[in-house]
PDB file of C-alpha atoms in Angstrom:
ATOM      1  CA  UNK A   1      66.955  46.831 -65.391  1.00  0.00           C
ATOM      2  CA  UNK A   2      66.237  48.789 -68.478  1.00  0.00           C
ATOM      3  CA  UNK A   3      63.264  49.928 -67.328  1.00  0.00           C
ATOM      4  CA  UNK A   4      64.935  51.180 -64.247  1.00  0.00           C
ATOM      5  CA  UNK A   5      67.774  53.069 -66.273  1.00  0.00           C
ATOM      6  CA  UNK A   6      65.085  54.641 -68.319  1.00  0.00           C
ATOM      7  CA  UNK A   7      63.269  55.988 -65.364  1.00  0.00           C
ATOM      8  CA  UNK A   8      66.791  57.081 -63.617  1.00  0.00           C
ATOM      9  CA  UNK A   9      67.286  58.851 -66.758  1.00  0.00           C
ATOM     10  CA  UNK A  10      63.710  60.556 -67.091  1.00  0.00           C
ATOM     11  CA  UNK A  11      64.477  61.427 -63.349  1.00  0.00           C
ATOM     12  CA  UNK A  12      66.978  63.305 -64.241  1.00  0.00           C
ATOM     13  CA  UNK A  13      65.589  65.025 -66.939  1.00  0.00           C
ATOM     14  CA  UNK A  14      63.056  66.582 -64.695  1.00  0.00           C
ATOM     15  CA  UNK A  15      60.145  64.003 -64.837  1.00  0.00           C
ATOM     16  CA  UNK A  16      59.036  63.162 -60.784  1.00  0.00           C
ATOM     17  CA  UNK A  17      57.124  61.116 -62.013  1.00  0.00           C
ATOM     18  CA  UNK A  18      59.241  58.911 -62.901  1.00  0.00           C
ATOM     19  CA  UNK A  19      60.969  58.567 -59.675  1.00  0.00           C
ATOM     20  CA  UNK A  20      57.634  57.815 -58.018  1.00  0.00           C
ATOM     21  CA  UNK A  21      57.240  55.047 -60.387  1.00  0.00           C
ATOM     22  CA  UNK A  22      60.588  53.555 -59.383  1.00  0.00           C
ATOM     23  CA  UNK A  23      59.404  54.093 -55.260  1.00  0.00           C
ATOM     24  CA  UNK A  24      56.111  52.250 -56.097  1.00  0.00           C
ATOM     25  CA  UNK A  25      57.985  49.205 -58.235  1.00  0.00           C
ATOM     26  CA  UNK A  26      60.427  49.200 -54.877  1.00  0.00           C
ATOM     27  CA  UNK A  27      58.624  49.833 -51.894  1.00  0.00           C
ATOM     28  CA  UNK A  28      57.186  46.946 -50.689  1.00  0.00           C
ATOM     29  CA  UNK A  29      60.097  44.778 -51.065  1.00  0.00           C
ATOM     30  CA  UNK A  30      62.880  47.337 -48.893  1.00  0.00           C
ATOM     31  CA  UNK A  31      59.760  47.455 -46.818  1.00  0.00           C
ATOM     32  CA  UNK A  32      59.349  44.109 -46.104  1.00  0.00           C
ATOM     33  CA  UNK A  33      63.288  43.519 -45.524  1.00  0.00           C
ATOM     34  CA  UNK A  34      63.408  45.911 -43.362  1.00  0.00           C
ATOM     35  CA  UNK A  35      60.078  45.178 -41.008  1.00  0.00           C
ATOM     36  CA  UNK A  36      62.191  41.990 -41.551  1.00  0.00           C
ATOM     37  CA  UNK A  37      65.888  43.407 -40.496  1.00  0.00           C
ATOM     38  CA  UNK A  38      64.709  45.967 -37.841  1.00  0.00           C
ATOM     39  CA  UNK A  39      61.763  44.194 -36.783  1.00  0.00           C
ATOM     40  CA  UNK A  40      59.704  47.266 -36.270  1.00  0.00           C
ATOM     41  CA  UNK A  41      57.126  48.175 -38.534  1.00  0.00           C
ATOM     42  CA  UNK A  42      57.076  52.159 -37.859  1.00  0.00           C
ATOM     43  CA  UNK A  43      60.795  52.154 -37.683  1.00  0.00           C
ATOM     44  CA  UNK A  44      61.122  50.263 -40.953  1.00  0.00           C
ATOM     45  CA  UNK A  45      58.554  52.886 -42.341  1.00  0.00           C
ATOM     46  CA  UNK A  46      60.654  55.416 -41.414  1.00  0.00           C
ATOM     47  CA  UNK A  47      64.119  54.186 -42.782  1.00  0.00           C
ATOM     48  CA  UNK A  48      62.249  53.146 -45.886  1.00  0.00           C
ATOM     49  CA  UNK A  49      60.795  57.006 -46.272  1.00  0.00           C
ATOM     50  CA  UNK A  50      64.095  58.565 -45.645  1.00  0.00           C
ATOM     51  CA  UNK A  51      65.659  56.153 -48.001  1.00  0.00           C
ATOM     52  CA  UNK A  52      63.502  57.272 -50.951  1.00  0.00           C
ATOM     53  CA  UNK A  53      63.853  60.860 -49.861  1.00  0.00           C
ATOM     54  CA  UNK A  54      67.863  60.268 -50.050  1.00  0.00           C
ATOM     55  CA  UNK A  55      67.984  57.881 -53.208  1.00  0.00           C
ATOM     56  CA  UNK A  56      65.831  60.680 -54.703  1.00  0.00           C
ATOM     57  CA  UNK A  57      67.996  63.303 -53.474  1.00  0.00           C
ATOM     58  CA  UNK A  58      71.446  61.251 -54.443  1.00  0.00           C
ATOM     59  CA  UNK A  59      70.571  59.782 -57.820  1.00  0.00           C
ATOM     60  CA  UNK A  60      72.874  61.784 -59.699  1.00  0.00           C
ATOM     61  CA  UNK A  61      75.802  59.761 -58.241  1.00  0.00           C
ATOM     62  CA  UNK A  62      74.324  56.744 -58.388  1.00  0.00           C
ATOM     63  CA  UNK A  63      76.902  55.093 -60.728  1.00  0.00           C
ATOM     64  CA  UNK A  64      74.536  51.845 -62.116  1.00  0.00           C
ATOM     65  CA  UNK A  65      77.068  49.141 -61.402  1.00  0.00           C
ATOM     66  CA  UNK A  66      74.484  47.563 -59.225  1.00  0.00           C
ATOM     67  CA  UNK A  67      70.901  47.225 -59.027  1.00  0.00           C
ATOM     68  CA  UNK A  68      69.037  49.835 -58.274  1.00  0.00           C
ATOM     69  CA  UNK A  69      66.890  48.171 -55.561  1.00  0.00           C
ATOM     70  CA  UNK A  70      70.507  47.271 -54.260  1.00  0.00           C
ATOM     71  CA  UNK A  71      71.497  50.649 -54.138  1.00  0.00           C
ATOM     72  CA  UNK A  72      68.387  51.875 -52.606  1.00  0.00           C
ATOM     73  CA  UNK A  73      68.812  48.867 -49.728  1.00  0.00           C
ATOM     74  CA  UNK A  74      72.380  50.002 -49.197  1.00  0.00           C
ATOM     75  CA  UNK A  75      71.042  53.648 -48.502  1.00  0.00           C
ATOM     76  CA  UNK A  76      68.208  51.932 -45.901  1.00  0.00           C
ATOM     77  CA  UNK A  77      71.043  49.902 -44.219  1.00  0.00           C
ATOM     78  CA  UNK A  78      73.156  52.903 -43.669  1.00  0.00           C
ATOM     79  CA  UNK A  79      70.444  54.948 -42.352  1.00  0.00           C
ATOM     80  CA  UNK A  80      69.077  52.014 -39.895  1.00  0.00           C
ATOM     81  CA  UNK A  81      73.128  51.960 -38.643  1.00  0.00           C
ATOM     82  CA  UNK A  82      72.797  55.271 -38.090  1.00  0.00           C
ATOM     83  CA  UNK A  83      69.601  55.522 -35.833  1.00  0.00           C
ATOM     84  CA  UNK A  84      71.144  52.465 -34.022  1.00  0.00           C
ATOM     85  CA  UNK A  85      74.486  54.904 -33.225  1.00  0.00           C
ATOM     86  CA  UNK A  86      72.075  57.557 -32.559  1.00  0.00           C
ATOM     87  CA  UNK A  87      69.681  55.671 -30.060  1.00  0.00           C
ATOM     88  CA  UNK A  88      69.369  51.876 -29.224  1.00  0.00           C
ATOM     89  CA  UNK A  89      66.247  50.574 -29.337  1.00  0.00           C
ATOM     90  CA  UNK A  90      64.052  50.539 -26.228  1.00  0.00           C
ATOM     91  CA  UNK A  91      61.381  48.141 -27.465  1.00  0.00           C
ATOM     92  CA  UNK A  92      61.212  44.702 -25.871  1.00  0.00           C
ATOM     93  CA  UNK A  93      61.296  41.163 -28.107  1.00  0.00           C
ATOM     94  CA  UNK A  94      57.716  41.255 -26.912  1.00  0.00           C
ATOM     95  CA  UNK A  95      56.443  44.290 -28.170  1.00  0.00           C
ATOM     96  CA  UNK A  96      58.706  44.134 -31.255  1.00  0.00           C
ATOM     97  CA  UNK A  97      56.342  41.018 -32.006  1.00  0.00           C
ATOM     98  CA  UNK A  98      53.290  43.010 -31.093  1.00  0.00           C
ATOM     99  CA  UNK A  99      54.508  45.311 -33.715  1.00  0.00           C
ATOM    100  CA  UNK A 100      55.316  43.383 -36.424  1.00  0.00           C
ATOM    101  CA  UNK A 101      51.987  41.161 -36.356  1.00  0.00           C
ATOM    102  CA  UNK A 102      50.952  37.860 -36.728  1.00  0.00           C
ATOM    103  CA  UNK A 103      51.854  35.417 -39.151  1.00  0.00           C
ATOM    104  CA  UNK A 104      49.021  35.334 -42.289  1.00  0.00           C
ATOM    105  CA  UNK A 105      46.064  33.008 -41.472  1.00  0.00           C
ATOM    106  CA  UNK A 106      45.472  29.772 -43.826  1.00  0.00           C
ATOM    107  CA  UNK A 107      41.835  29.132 -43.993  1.00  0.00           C
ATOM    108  CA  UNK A 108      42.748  25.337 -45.372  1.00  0.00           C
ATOM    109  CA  UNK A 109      44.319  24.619 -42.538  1.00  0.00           C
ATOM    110  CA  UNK A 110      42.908  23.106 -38.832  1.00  0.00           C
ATOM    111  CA  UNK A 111      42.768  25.510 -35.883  1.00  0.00           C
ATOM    112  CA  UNK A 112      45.149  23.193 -34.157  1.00  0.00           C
ATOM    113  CA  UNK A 113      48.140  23.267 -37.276  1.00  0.00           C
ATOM    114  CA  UNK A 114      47.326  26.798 -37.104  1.00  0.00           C
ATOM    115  CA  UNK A 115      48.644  27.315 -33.826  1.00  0.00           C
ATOM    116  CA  UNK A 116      51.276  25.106 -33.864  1.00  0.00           C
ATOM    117  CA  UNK A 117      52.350  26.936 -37.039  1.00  0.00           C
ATOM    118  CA  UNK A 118      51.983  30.407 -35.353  1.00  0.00           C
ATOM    119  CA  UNK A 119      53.960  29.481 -32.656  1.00  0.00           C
ATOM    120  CA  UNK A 120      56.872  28.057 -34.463  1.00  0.00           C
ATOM    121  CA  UNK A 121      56.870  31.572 -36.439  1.00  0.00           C
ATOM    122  CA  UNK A 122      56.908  33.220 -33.334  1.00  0.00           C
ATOM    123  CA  UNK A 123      59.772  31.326 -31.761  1.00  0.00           C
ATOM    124  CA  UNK A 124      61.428  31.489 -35.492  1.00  0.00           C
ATOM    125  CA  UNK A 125      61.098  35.369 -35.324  1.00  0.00           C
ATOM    126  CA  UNK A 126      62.070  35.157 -31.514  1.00  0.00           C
ATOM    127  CA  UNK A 127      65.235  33.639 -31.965  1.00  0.00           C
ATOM    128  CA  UNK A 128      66.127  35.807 -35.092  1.00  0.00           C
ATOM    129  CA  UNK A 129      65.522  38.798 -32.773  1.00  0.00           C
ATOM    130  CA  UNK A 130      67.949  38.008 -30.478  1.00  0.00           C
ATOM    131  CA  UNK A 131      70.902  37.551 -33.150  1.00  0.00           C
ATOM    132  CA  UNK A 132      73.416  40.798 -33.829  1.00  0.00           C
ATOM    133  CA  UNK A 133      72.437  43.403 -36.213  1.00  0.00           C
ATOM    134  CA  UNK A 134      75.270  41.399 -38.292  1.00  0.00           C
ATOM    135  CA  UNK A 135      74.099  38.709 -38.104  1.00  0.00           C
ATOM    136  CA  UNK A 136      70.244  38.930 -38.696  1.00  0.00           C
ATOM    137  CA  UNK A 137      70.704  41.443 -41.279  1.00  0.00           C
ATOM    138  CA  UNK A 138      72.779  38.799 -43.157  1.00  0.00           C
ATOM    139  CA  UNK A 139      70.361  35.877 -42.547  1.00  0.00           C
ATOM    140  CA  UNK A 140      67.272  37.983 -43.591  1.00  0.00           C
ATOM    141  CA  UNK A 141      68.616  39.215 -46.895  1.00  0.00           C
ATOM    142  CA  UNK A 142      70.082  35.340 -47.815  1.00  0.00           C
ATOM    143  CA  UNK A 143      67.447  33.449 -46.331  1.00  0.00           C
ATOM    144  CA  UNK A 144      64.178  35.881 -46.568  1.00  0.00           C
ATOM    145  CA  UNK A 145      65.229  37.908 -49.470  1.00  0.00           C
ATOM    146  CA  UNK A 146      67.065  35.304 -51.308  1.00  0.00           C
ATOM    147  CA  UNK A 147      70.061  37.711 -52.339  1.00  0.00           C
ATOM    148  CA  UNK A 148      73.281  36.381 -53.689  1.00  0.00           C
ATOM    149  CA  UNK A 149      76.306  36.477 -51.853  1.00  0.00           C
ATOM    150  CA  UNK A 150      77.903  39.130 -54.386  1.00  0.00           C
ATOM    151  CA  UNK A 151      74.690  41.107 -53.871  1.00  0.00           C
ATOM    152  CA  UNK A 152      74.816  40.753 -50.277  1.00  0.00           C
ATOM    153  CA  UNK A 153      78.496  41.615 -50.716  1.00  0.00           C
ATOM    154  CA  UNK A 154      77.404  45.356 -52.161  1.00  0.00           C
ATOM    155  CA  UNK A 155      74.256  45.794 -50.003  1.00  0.00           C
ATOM    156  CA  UNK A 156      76.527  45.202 -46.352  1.00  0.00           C
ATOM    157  CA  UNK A 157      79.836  46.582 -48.419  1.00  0.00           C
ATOM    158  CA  UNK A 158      82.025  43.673 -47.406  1.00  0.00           C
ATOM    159  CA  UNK A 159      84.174  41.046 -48.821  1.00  0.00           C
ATOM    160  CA  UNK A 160      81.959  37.659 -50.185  1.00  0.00           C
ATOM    161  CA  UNK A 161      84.015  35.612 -47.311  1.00  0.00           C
ATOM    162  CA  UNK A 162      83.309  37.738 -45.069  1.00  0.00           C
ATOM    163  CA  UNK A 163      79.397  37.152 -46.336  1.00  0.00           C
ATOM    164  CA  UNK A 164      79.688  33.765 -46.043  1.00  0.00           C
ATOM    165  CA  UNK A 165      81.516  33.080 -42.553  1.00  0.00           C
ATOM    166  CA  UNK A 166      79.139  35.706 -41.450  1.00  0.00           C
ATOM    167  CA  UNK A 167      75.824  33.986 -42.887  1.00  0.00           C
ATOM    168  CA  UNK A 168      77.832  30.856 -41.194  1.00  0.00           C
ATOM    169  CA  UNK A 169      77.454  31.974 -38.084  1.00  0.00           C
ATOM    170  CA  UNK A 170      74.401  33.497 -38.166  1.00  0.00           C
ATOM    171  CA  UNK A 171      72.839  30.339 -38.983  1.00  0.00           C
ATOM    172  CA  UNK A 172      74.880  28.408 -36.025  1.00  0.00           C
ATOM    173  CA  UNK A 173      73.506  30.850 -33.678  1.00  0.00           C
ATOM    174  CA  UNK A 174      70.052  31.040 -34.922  1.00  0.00           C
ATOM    175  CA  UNK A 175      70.255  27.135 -34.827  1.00  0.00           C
ATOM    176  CA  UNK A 176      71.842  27.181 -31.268  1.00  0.00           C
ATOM    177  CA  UNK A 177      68.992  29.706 -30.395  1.00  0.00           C
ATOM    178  CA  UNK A 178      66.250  27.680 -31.764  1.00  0.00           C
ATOM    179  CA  UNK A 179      67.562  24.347 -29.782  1.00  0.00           C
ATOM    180  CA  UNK A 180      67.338  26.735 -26.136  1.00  0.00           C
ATOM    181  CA  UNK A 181      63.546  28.011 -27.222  1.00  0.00           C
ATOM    182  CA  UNK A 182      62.383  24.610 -28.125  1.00  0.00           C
ATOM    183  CA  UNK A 183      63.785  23.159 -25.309  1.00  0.00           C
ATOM    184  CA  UNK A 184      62.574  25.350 -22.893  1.00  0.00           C
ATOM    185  CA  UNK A 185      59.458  25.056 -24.432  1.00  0.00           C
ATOM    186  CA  UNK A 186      59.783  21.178 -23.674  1.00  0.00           C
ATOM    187  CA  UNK A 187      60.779  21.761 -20.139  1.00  0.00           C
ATOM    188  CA  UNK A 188      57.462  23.911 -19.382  1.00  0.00           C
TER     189      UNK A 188
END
């Protein structure tokens, strides 16, 4: 967090540079959440651009009571709520899949576990498709990201109940979803 103020503050001063250091200290992580939360990889590249360009543009008001990967996450989710206003998405839960990749390859593992782990990841990321923006974008900063309630609280700006019934639910659902896919899957 020092480290972060003292950049902020060289930023200020003049020094780019400095900036650029906090973009490449943050950038994977808001990238990840997002490929995560939007579940498109050039869409999440996008927010995540304009988010530095608008963090960069904006840190003189940035008033240090939080984090300031939090406040750079709270600039990404207001931007991705925006595009959604703008234009909702036309890509399929297939091709948001073919987008986002498959799951990492374990070489230790047996070609058989393999699959049976890919496929649970792709039912996993399925199902968390097909929850509300709410309610995935709640579940992927607790459960993915590992954020606090409180921070979770400043990212989504709303009350910590209101966190936690919503991270409720979202977990009913995504449990509810899970029990339709795997029983399908059963079925065929």
């Amino acid at each position: 967090m020092k480290e972060d103020a003292l950049l902020i503050d060289e930023t200020l001063a003049g020094n780019n540079a400095a900036f650029g250091q906090l973009i490449q200290k943050y950038q994977d992580r808001l990238f990840n959440t997002l490929v995560h939360v939007i579940g498109c990889h050039e869409e999440a590249e996008d927010v995540a651009q304009e988010t530095f360009v608008q963090a960069f543009l904006k840190l003189n008001t940035f008033q240090r009571r939080a984090s300031v990967y939090t406040w750079m996450y709270r600039i990404a989710f207001n931007l991705w709520i925006s595009r959604l206003r703008r234009k909702r998405p036309e890509l399929s839960v297939e091709q948001s899949r073919e987008t986002a990749g498959a799951e990492p390859a374990d070489d230790s593992e047996e070609p058989l576990e393999r699959l049976e782990r890919e496929e649970r990841a792709r039912q996993i990321h399925l199902a968390i498709s097909e929850l509300s923006d709410e309610h995935r974008s709640i579940l992927v900063l607790r459960e993915m990201e590992g954020c606090c309630y409180e921070t979770i609280s400043e990212i989504l700006d709303l009350p910590v109940g209101t966190v936690r019934s919503r991270l409720h639910r979202a977990r009913i659902h995504l449990k509810q979803r899970l029990k339709t896919v795997l029983s399908e899957k059963t079925e065929t």
